[in-house]
GROMACS .gro file of C-alpha atoms in nm:
model
  360
    1PHE     CA    1   0.000   0.000   0.000
    2HIS     CA    2   0.123   0.350  -0.086
    3SER     CA    3  -0.010   0.666   0.075
    4VAL     CA    4   0.008   0.963  -0.162
    5THR     CA    5  -0.139   1.297  -0.055
    6ASN     CA    6  -0.381   1.450  -0.304
    7GLY     CA    7  -0.303   1.783  -0.465
    8ILE     CA    8  -0.463   2.070  -0.653
    9THR     CA    9  -0.376   2.226  -0.985
   10PHE     CA   10  -0.231   2.574  -0.950
   11ARG     CA   11  -0.340   2.652  -1.307
   12ARG     CA   12  -0.704   2.649  -1.199
   13TRP     CA   13  -0.702   2.728  -0.828
   14ILE     CA   14  -0.496   3.045  -0.838
   15ALA     CA   15  -0.376   3.134  -1.190
   16ASN     CA   16  -0.728   3.113  -1.336
   17CYS     CA   17  -0.952   3.207  -1.041
   18ASN     CA   18  -0.722   3.463  -0.872
   19PRO     CA   19  -0.527   3.629  -1.157
   20GLU     CA   20  -0.443   3.941  -0.954
   21LEU     CA   21  -0.266   3.737  -0.687
   22ALA     CA   22  -0.097   3.514  -0.945
   23SER     CA   23   0.033   3.825  -1.119
   24LEU     CA   24   0.162   3.972  -0.792
   25ILE     CA   25   0.348   3.650  -0.710
   26SER     CA   26   0.498   3.634  -1.062
   27SER     CA   27   0.618   3.994  -1.030
   28LYS     CA   28   0.843   3.883  -0.743
   29ILE     CA   29   0.953   3.528  -0.827
   30GLY     CA   30   0.879   3.489  -1.199
   31LYS     CA   31   0.613   3.272  -1.365
   32SER     CA   32   0.780   2.932  -1.342
   33TRP     CA   33   0.606   2.855  -1.006
   34ILE     CA   34   0.283   2.780  -1.192
   35LYS     CA   35   0.446   2.471  -1.345
   36ASP     CA   36   0.729   2.417  -1.095
   37TYR     CA   37   0.567   2.404  -0.751
   38LYS     CA   38   0.904   2.415  -0.570
   39GLN     CA   39   0.955   2.774  -0.687
   40LEU     CA   40   0.667   2.899  -0.471
   41GLU     CA   41   0.888   2.880  -0.161
   42LYS     CA   42   1.081   3.183  -0.292
   43LEU     CA   43   0.781   3.390  -0.188
   44LYS     CA   44   0.862   3.337   0.183
   45LYS     CA   45   1.123   3.613   0.182
   46TYR     CA   46   0.845   3.864   0.107
   47ALA     CA   47   0.626   3.760   0.403
   48ASP     CA   48   0.742   4.060   0.608
   49ASP     CA   49   0.786   4.301   0.318
   50LYS     CA   50   0.548   4.588   0.401
   51GLU     CA   51   0.483   4.688   0.040
   52PHE     CA   52   0.415   4.327  -0.062
   53GLN     CA   53   0.187   4.277   0.238
   54GLU     CA   54  -0.015   4.584   0.139
   55LYS     CA   55  -0.058   4.462  -0.220
   56PHE     CA   56  -0.148   4.112  -0.100
   57ALA     CA   57  -0.406   4.262   0.140
   58GLU     CA   58  -0.550   4.486  -0.132
   59ILE     CA   59  -0.606   4.188  -0.363
   60LYS     CA   60  -0.774   3.994  -0.081
   61TYR     CA   61  -1.001   4.292  -0.010
   62ASN     CA   62  -1.096   4.324  -0.379
   63ASN     CA   63  -1.189   3.955  -0.384
   64LYS     CA   64  -1.396   4.001  -0.068
   65VAL     CA   65  -1.583   4.289  -0.232
   66GLN     CA   66  -1.661   4.072  -0.535
   67LEU     CA   67  -1.791   3.792  -0.312
   68ALA     CA   68  -2.004   4.046  -0.122
   69LYS     CA   69  -2.159   4.151  -0.453
   70TYR     CA   70  -2.235   3.788  -0.539
   71ILE     CA   71  -2.397   3.732  -0.198
   72LYS     CA   72  -2.601   4.051  -0.234
   73GLU     CA   73  -2.724   3.936  -0.575
   74HIS     CA   74  -2.798   3.574  -0.483
   75ASN     CA   75  -2.883   3.591  -0.111
   76GLY     CA   76  -3.017   3.946  -0.087
   77MET     CA   77  -2.783   4.013   0.204
   78GLU     CA   78  -2.536   4.294   0.268
   79ILE     CA   79  -2.205   4.176   0.416
   80ASN     CA   80  -1.908   4.384   0.524
   81PRO     CA   81  -1.583   4.328   0.331
   82GLU     CA   82  -1.397   4.478   0.628
   83SER     CA   83  -1.514   4.188   0.844
   84ILE     CA   84  -1.331   3.858   0.882
   85TYR     CA   85  -1.462   3.613   0.621
   86ASP     CA   86  -1.471   3.283   0.808
   87VAL     CA   87  -1.552   3.005   0.560
   88GLN     CA   88  -1.653   2.642   0.606
   89ALA     CA   89  -1.710   2.485   0.266
   90LYS     CA   90  -1.732   2.110   0.319
   91ARG     CA   91  -1.971   1.827   0.248
   92LEU     CA   92  -2.232   1.843   0.525
   93HIS     CA   93  -2.157   1.558   0.763
   94GLU     CA   94  -2.161   1.532   1.141
   95TYR     CA   95  -1.790   1.451   1.159
   96LYS     CA   96  -1.705   1.771   0.971
   97ARG     CA   97  -1.868   1.955   1.262
   98GLN     CA   98  -2.056   2.241   1.104
   99LEU     CA   99  -2.261   2.196   1.422
  100MET     CA  100  -1.969   2.306   1.642
  101ASN     CA  101  -1.920   2.610   1.421
  102ILE     CA  102  -2.284   2.720   1.452
  103LEU     CA  103  -2.286   2.663   1.830
  104HIS     CA  104  -1.986   2.894   1.856
  105ILE     CA  105  -2.166   3.152   1.642
  106LEU     CA  106  -2.463   3.131   1.879
  107ALA     CA  107  -2.230   3.179   2.176
  108ASP     CA  108  -2.077   3.494   2.023
  109TYR     CA  109  -2.423   3.622   1.932
  110ASN     CA  110  -2.543   3.576   2.291
  111MET     CA  111  -2.238   3.763   2.416
  112LEU     CA  112  -2.309   4.056   2.184
  113VAL     CA  113  -2.679   4.068   2.277
  114GLU     CA  114  -2.579   4.101   2.642
  115ASN     CA  115  -2.314   4.364   2.567
  116PRO     CA  116  -2.367   4.518   2.220
  117ASN     CA  117  -2.100   4.785   2.277
  118MET     CA  118  -1.823   4.540   2.363
  119GLU     CA  119  -1.508   4.534   2.153
  120TYR     CA  120  -1.569   4.273   1.885
  121THR     CA  121  -1.404   4.219   1.548
  122PRO     CA  122  -1.690   4.184   1.295
  123LYS     CA  123  -1.714   3.839   1.136
  124THR     CA  124  -1.902   3.701   0.839
  125TYR     CA  125  -1.951   3.325   0.863
  126ILE     CA  126  -1.998   3.167   0.522
  127PHE     CA  127  -2.109   2.807   0.477
  128GLY     CA  128  -2.106   2.608   0.155
  129ALA     CA  129  -2.219   2.247   0.166
  130LYS     CA  130  -2.422   1.968   0.014
  131ALA     CA  131  -2.580   1.678   0.200
  132ALA     CA  132  -2.685   1.332   0.083
  133PRO     CA  133  -3.062   1.333   0.021
  134GLY     CA  134  -3.122   1.057   0.276
  135TYR     CA  135  -2.904   1.205   0.549
  136LYS     CA  136  -3.174   1.350   0.773
  137ARG     CA  137  -2.951   1.490   1.046
  138ALA     CA  138  -2.720   1.661   0.798
  139LYS     CA  139  -3.017   1.833   0.639
  140LEU     CA  140  -3.136   1.933   0.985
  141ILE     CA  141  -2.797   2.101   1.045
  142ILE     CA  142  -2.843   2.292   0.718
  143LYS     CA  143  -3.182   2.405   0.848
  144LEU     CA  144  -3.021   2.510   1.176
  145ILE     CA  145  -2.751   2.716   1.002
  146ASN     CA  146  -3.011   2.897   0.794
  147SER     CA  147  -3.245   2.952   1.089
  148VAL     CA  148  -2.967   3.085   1.311
  149GLY     CA  149  -2.864   3.308   1.021
  150ASP     CA  150  -3.218   3.447   0.993
  151MET     CA  151  -3.223   3.521   1.366
  152ILE     CA  152  -2.880   3.686   1.382
  153ASN     CA  153  -2.887   3.875   1.052
  154ASN     CA  154  -3.215   4.046   1.145
  155ASP     CA  155  -3.126   4.138   1.503
  156GLU     CA  156  -3.044   4.509   1.509
  157ARG     CA  157  -2.913   4.485   1.865
  158ILE     CA  158  -2.581   4.341   1.751
  159LYS     CA  159  -2.530   4.615   1.489
  160GLY     CA  160  -2.431   4.382   1.206
  161LYS     CA  161  -2.118   4.256   1.385
  162ILE     CA  162  -2.203   3.896   1.294
  163LYS     CA  163  -2.350   3.778   0.966
  164VAL     CA  164  -2.425   3.418   0.867
  165VAL     CA  165  -2.451   3.316   0.501
  166PHE     CA  166  -2.538   2.976   0.355
  167LEU     CA  167  -2.449   2.958  -0.015
  168GLU     CA  168  -2.699   2.758  -0.216
  169ASN     CA  169  -2.602   2.501  -0.480
  170TYR     CA  170  -2.238   2.494  -0.375
  171GLY     CA  171  -2.008   2.380  -0.654
  172VAL     CA  172  -1.686   2.464  -0.837
  173SER     CA  173  -1.805   2.796  -0.981
  174ILE     CA  174  -1.895   2.926  -0.636
  175ALA     CA  175  -1.579   2.774  -0.489
  176GLU     CA  176  -1.367   2.979  -0.727
  177LYS     CA  177  -1.521   3.296  -0.582
  178LEU     CA  178  -1.504   3.172  -0.225
  179VAL     CA  179  -1.149   3.039  -0.188
  180ILE     CA  180  -0.993   3.364  -0.309
  181ALA     CA  181  -1.197   3.576  -0.064
  182ALA     CA  182  -1.166   3.372   0.257
  183ASP     CA  183  -0.963   3.499   0.550
  184ILE     CA  184  -1.022   3.187   0.761
  185SER     CA  185  -1.055   2.830   0.636
  186GLU     CA  186  -1.251   2.603   0.871
  187GLN     CA  187  -1.113   2.248   0.865
  188ILE     CA  188  -1.254   2.128   1.197
  189SER     CA  189  -1.340   1.762   1.145
  190THR     CA  190  -1.324   1.517   1.435
  191ALA     CA  191  -0.964   1.393   1.448
  192GLY     CA  192  -0.929   1.047   1.295
  193LYS     CA  193  -1.237   1.081   1.073
  194GLU     CA  194  -1.120   1.294   0.778
  195ALA     CA  195  -0.958   1.166   0.459
  196SER     CA  196  -0.706   1.388   0.282
  197GLY     CA  197  -0.939   1.634   0.112
  198THR     CA  198  -0.826   1.918  -0.112
  199GLY     CA  199  -1.054   2.209  -0.020
  200ASN     CA  200  -0.818   2.313   0.259
  201MET     CA  201  -0.533   2.333   0.005
  202LYS     CA  202  -0.728   2.565  -0.226
  203PHE     CA  203  -0.792   2.806   0.060
  204MET     CA  204  -0.430   2.785   0.176
  205LEU     CA  205  -0.296   2.859  -0.173
  206ASN     CA  206  -0.498   3.180  -0.187
  207GLY     CA  207  -0.379   3.311   0.150
  208ALA     CA  208  -0.649   3.192   0.389
  209VAL     CA  209  -0.530   3.086   0.733
  210THR     CA  210  -0.656   2.750   0.857
  211ILE     CA  211  -0.827   2.674   1.186
  212GLY     CA  212  -0.833   2.300   1.217
  213THR     CA  213  -0.779   1.975   1.400
  214LEU     CA  214  -0.486   1.741   1.347
  215ASP     CA  215  -0.675   1.544   1.086
  216GLY     CA  216  -0.648   1.465   0.716
  217ALA     CA  217  -0.421   1.693   0.514
  218ASN     CA  218  -0.414   1.942   0.803
  219VAL     CA  219  -0.132   1.729   0.946
  220GLU     CA  220   0.085   1.790   0.641
  221MET     CA  221  -0.025   2.153   0.617
  222LEU     CA  222   0.108   2.205   0.970
  223GLU     CA  223   0.438   2.047   0.866
  224GLN     CA  224   0.465   2.272   0.561
  225VAL     CA  225   0.356   2.607   0.704
  226GLY     CA  226   0.471   2.576   1.067
  227SER     CA  227   0.272   2.605   1.388
  228ASP     CA  228   0.292   2.988   1.392
  229ASN     CA  229   0.092   3.014   1.070
  230ILE     CA  230  -0.198   2.777   1.134
  231TYR     CA  231  -0.446   2.740   1.421
  232ILE     CA  232  -0.452   2.381   1.546
  233PHE     CA  233  -0.683   2.285   1.831
  234GLY     CA  234  -0.877   1.994   1.974
  235LEU     CA  235  -0.845   1.631   2.065
  236LYS     CA  236  -0.602   1.418   1.866
  237ALA     CA  237  -0.704   1.095   1.693
  238ASP     CA  238  -0.586   0.868   1.974
  239GLU     CA  239  -0.765   1.080   2.233
  240VAL     CA  240  -1.088   1.061   2.031
  241ALA     CA  241  -1.051   0.683   1.998
  242ALA     CA  242  -1.003   0.645   2.374
  243ARG     CA  243  -1.319   0.840   2.449
  244LEU     CA  244  -1.521   0.640   2.200
  245LYS     CA  245  -1.386   0.314   2.342
  246TYR     CA  246  -1.467   0.392   2.705
  247ASN     CA  247  -1.782   0.600   2.639
  248ASN     CA  248  -1.737   0.837   2.932
  249SER     CA  249  -2.082   0.996   2.936
  250ASP     CA  250  -2.001   1.161   3.271
  251GLU     CA  251  -1.748   1.379   3.087
  252VAL     CA  252  -2.021   1.514   2.859
  253GLN     CA  253  -2.251   1.589   3.150
  254THR     CA  254  -1.969   1.766   3.335
  255ILE     CA  255  -1.900   1.986   3.034
  256TYR     CA  256  -2.270   2.066   3.005
  257SER     CA  257  -2.303   2.157   3.373
  258THR     CA  258  -1.982   2.363   3.402
  259ASN     CA  259  -1.970   2.551   3.070
  260SER     CA  260  -2.249   2.807   3.091
  261VAL     CA  261  -2.173   2.953   2.746
  262LEU     CA  262  -2.210   2.616   2.578
  263ARG     CA  263  -2.513   2.525   2.789
  264ARG     CA  264  -2.692   2.845   2.683
  265ALA     CA  265  -2.626   2.772   2.313
  266LEU     CA  266  -2.747   2.414   2.350
  267GLU     CA  267  -3.063   2.521   2.530
  268GLN     CA  268  -3.144   2.755   2.242
  269LEU     CA  269  -3.187   2.447   2.023
  270ILE     CA  270  -3.498   2.353   2.221
  271SER     CA  271  -3.614   2.686   2.365
  272GLY     CA  272  -3.812   2.813   2.066
  273GLU     CA  273  -3.581   3.112   2.016
  274ILE     CA  274  -3.429   3.009   1.682
  275VAL     CA  275  -3.750   2.914   1.505
  276GLN     CA  276  -4.012   3.113   1.690
  277ASP     CA  277  -4.200   2.900   1.945
  278ASN     CA  278  -4.084   2.573   1.785
  279THR     CA  279  -3.917   2.370   2.057
  280GLN     CA  280  -3.905   2.042   1.868
  281ILE     CA  281  -3.745   2.111   1.530
  282PHE     CA  282  -3.382   2.086   1.654
  283ARG     CA  283  -3.442   1.852   1.948
  284ASP     CA  284  -3.273   1.563   1.765
  285LEU     CA  285  -2.947   1.763   1.751
  286TYR     CA  286  -2.974   1.847   2.120
  287GLN     CA  287  -3.042   1.485   2.210
  288THR     CA  288  -2.761   1.337   2.004
  289LEU     CA  289  -2.503   1.575   2.150
  290LEU     CA  290  -2.598   1.517   2.513
  291PHE     CA  291  -2.728   1.162   2.510
  292GLY     CA  292  -2.621   1.021   2.174
  293ASP     CA  293  -2.734   0.739   1.956
  294TYR     CA  294  -2.748   0.407   2.137
  295GLY     CA  295  -2.609   0.564   2.453
  296TYR     CA  296  -2.296   0.722   2.301
  297PRO     CA  297  -2.320   1.100   2.360
  298ASP     CA  298  -2.116   1.353   2.163
  299THR     CA  299  -1.985   1.091   1.918
  300TYR     CA  300  -1.806   1.357   1.711
  301MET     CA  301  -1.651   1.546   2.006
  302VAL     CA  302  -1.844   1.867   1.941
  303LEU     CA  303  -1.891   1.940   2.311
  304ARG     CA  304  -1.548   1.815   2.414
  305ASP     CA  305  -1.366   2.040   2.164
  306PHE     CA  306  -1.599   2.340   2.199
  307GLU     CA  307  -1.411   2.537   2.464
  308GLU     CA  308  -1.072   2.515   2.289
  309TYR     CA  309  -1.239   2.599   1.958
  310CYS     CA  310  -1.386   2.916   2.112
  311GLN     CA  311  -1.050   3.014   2.260
  312THR     CA  312  -0.883   2.963   1.923
  313GLN     CA  313  -1.148   3.172   1.748
  314ALA     CA  314  -1.088   3.453   1.999
  315LYS     CA  315  -0.714   3.438   1.924
  316ILE     CA  316  -0.787   3.462   1.551
  317SER     CA  317  -0.981   3.785   1.608
  318ARG     CA  318  -0.694   3.933   1.808
  319ASP     CA  319  -0.435   3.831   1.550
  320TYR     CA  320  -0.643   3.966   1.261
  321ASN     CA  321  -0.618   4.312   1.413
  322ASP     CA  322  -0.236   4.291   1.407
  323LYS     CA  323  -0.208   4.350   1.033
  324ALA     CA  324   0.167   4.288   1.000
  325LYS     CA  325   0.129   3.954   1.177
  326TRP     CA  326  -0.184   3.855   0.987
  327TRP     CA  327  -0.047   3.922   0.640
  328HIS     CA  328   0.277   3.748   0.731
  329MET     CA  329   0.068   3.441   0.812
  330ALA     CA  330  -0.141   3.469   0.496
  331ILE     CA  331   0.163   3.505   0.269
  332MET     CA  332   0.340   3.216   0.442
  333ASN     CA  333   0.037   2.997   0.371
  334THR     CA  334   0.054   3.075   0.000
  335ALA     CA  335   0.432   3.036  -0.007
  336SER     CA  336   0.418   2.701   0.175
  337CYS     CA  337   0.155   2.543  -0.049
  338GLY     CA  338   0.387   2.407  -0.319
  339TYR     CA  339   0.383   2.056  -0.172
  340PHE     CA  340   0.009   2.039  -0.239
  341SER     CA  341   0.042   2.084  -0.615
  342SER     CA  342  -0.117   1.800  -0.814
  343ASP     CA  343   0.208   1.797  -1.013
  344ARG     CA  344   0.384   1.675  -0.700
  345THR     CA  345   0.107   1.419  -0.646
  346ILE     CA  346   0.145   1.274  -0.995
  347ASN     CA  347   0.523   1.275  -0.961
  348ASP     CA  348   0.495   1.081  -0.633
  349TYR     CA  349   0.265   0.826  -0.794
  350ASN     CA  350   0.513   0.783  -1.076
  351GLU     CA  351   0.817   0.746  -0.852
  352GLU     CA  352   0.650   0.504  -0.609
  353ILE     CA  353   0.413   0.305  -0.831
  354TRP     CA  354   0.413   0.363  -1.206
  355HIS     CA  355   0.787   0.406  -1.284
  356LEU     CA  356   0.711   0.563  -1.620
  357THR     CA  357   0.952   0.776  -1.824
  358PRO     CA  358   0.795   1.113  -1.909
  359ILE     CA  359   0.797   1.212  -2.277
  360LYS     CA  360   1.015   1.516  -2.327
   0.00000   0.00000   0.00000
């Protein structure tokens, strides 16, 4: 058996969909990086170059403006390009933990309702996902995201500091607009569950910073970009396996009873606040988190990882306001993405398995 990490084609996922950024990179290191992925590392020496940071940031802002126009046209919603664009574009599945993301959004919303004048870096949470037609709980999570979005987006008390957008009919055409505009890439699957997907690579290539667990390709992304330029949190695969093996339901109940922020967000699922006076629509989500299927609560570690996820999100907001630090991180992500070129993938297959001689 050979394990070869998937890759993405730079020709499509930056040169074609983000020509301004591709042109900026080529102005510093030449054009050969598009075909020779190893050349992209040369960009690292510009990570702290103030002029390069400003141009990189300007391109990101322009892309955010274009995405805002698309969302205005298709969703009828105004979003703020000055806000952090926090994006989770994944197939909708419980192990990918869109549910943890939306619980955190609820927690931040509750905090702002209680103190609308508090210092808070505005955030736009953007979801893109599809769910299998027969996957009832996944579709219920989609309903929850949209319902929470309706509640938050129309609440004038929080002064537009949080917006929630669910992009319909997610596919490649939308992805090309989304990956180039994202500030944050959510790769928060339960450790040990994720295969080596490629969405995280597309975001990384275009200067988004990843928040994620040590799972799937995130492991290799950490190796490539370094721990200072990625936000890793949560239980590791062996820790998840131990909890599933021993089924410590007392741990879940302790978290519920001691974490008032999480408890408040969970109770909103059954309080009738999200969908007015409907206490039953999201009860299945509440039940599965706290009591589980067949007696296994919190199978996907949503509650167990919640506190550290919130702390990491708070750190992201602080770091985003340090512009020199943030754009250093963003540029380092782009510069460190060469390993994830599909050219490297094919070369690895050839060296390890096919042993073919390329035609010159």
